[in-house]
């Protein structure tokens, strides 16, 4: 399946809405927690079991993005969006069947495995096309789409809660909610499938300072370069630092001020989590757009260097000032979101647009690694400190020092990034032939 080539005069500003229709849908993954309590009650699960579909979905996101990236580049964005639509929606339908028949393994298989493939393919599906349409503002373009993934839960969470209130929280009510999700997302994601276009030529659109087509590197060659692995470290360290706070946000702020004269209530802690989500989403468009002005290496200097400073401030003074704690955490989470949105443009700067989607998919294994590493550091150390008789902010002091160290590692890796050696470039004749095949397939 090949997407239609845009006719002369077709507006490139129609491509971001196509990408958003996919990313806002698959961003539902961040709202899985809404289904955890009903599933635990209806199917007699514990917390670990009810988290399994989400955990498997994130693992499959990384794996399918890594292994399917080349197929996405070869077959184009319409094919990728169609695969994402089928897998993501089918995952909900299988989960609905599992809930109705009280077969939890079907929910895990559907939402986690099948739906997770849709997450990964859908996440990378618009990246290459957006960069080709916006070579003058690639950070802004990818930021708009990836912002949708961060914001999808803001829609899905209240919507899911309302359905469970209407349908009930027994196994039949959960099944009906899954069914409505699957059908609704299929319709919404189809808008992206129908709307997406590829540029008529590979010539840059726009006249900005970045609107110059430079060296092009294949995905196979990119993973053999030190630049790829430096960026892998950069992304992994930045995500680890952000997700370390995000995953444990509510209990963390409660612990920090448990011994103060004004402890944090459960309601206030939930509000703190909502603020972090907003900062995550805002950072995806704000910081990535800023990278178009100051450059990708400079913006990652901000993410990693200022991020380390924010952690230092929390570790040193966070338990003495709620505004300081909240402000530093919001900045860190904005960098977390910005790092996701800026990395495709950084890859484009180094490796060109030839197979940037496939390269991006391989780099997302850093996300999978960080998704395990960040929560493990914070939770394991907090548990050990509690066993040692410590409490409050002292539960997190050591883990914050480790986060500062990891951000310094990422900062050094970013400083080591240099232009790719010409021996890795794709021959111009092959690039041109592949471009003609994509347009006439």
PDB file of N, CA and C in Angstrom, residues 104 274 325:
ATOM      1  N   UNK A 104      -8.389 -13.803  31.320  1.00  0.00           N
ATOM      2  CA  UNK A 104      -7.462 -12.679  31.408  1.00  0.00           C
ATOM      3  C   UNK A 104      -6.311 -12.790  30.407  1.00  0.00           C
ATOM      4  N   UNK A 274      -1.166  15.302  37.528  1.00  0.00           N
ATOM      5  CA  UNK A 274      -1.774  15.941  36.356  1.00  0.00           C
ATOM      6  C   UNK A 274      -0.885  17.067  35.830  1.00  0.00           C
ATOM      7  N   UNK A 325      10.100  22.190  44.877  1.00  0.00           N
ATOM      8  CA  UNK A 325       9.987  20.789  44.478  1.00  0.00           C
ATOM      9  C   UNK A 325       9.137  20.648  43.226  1.00  0.00           C
TER      10      UNK A 325
END
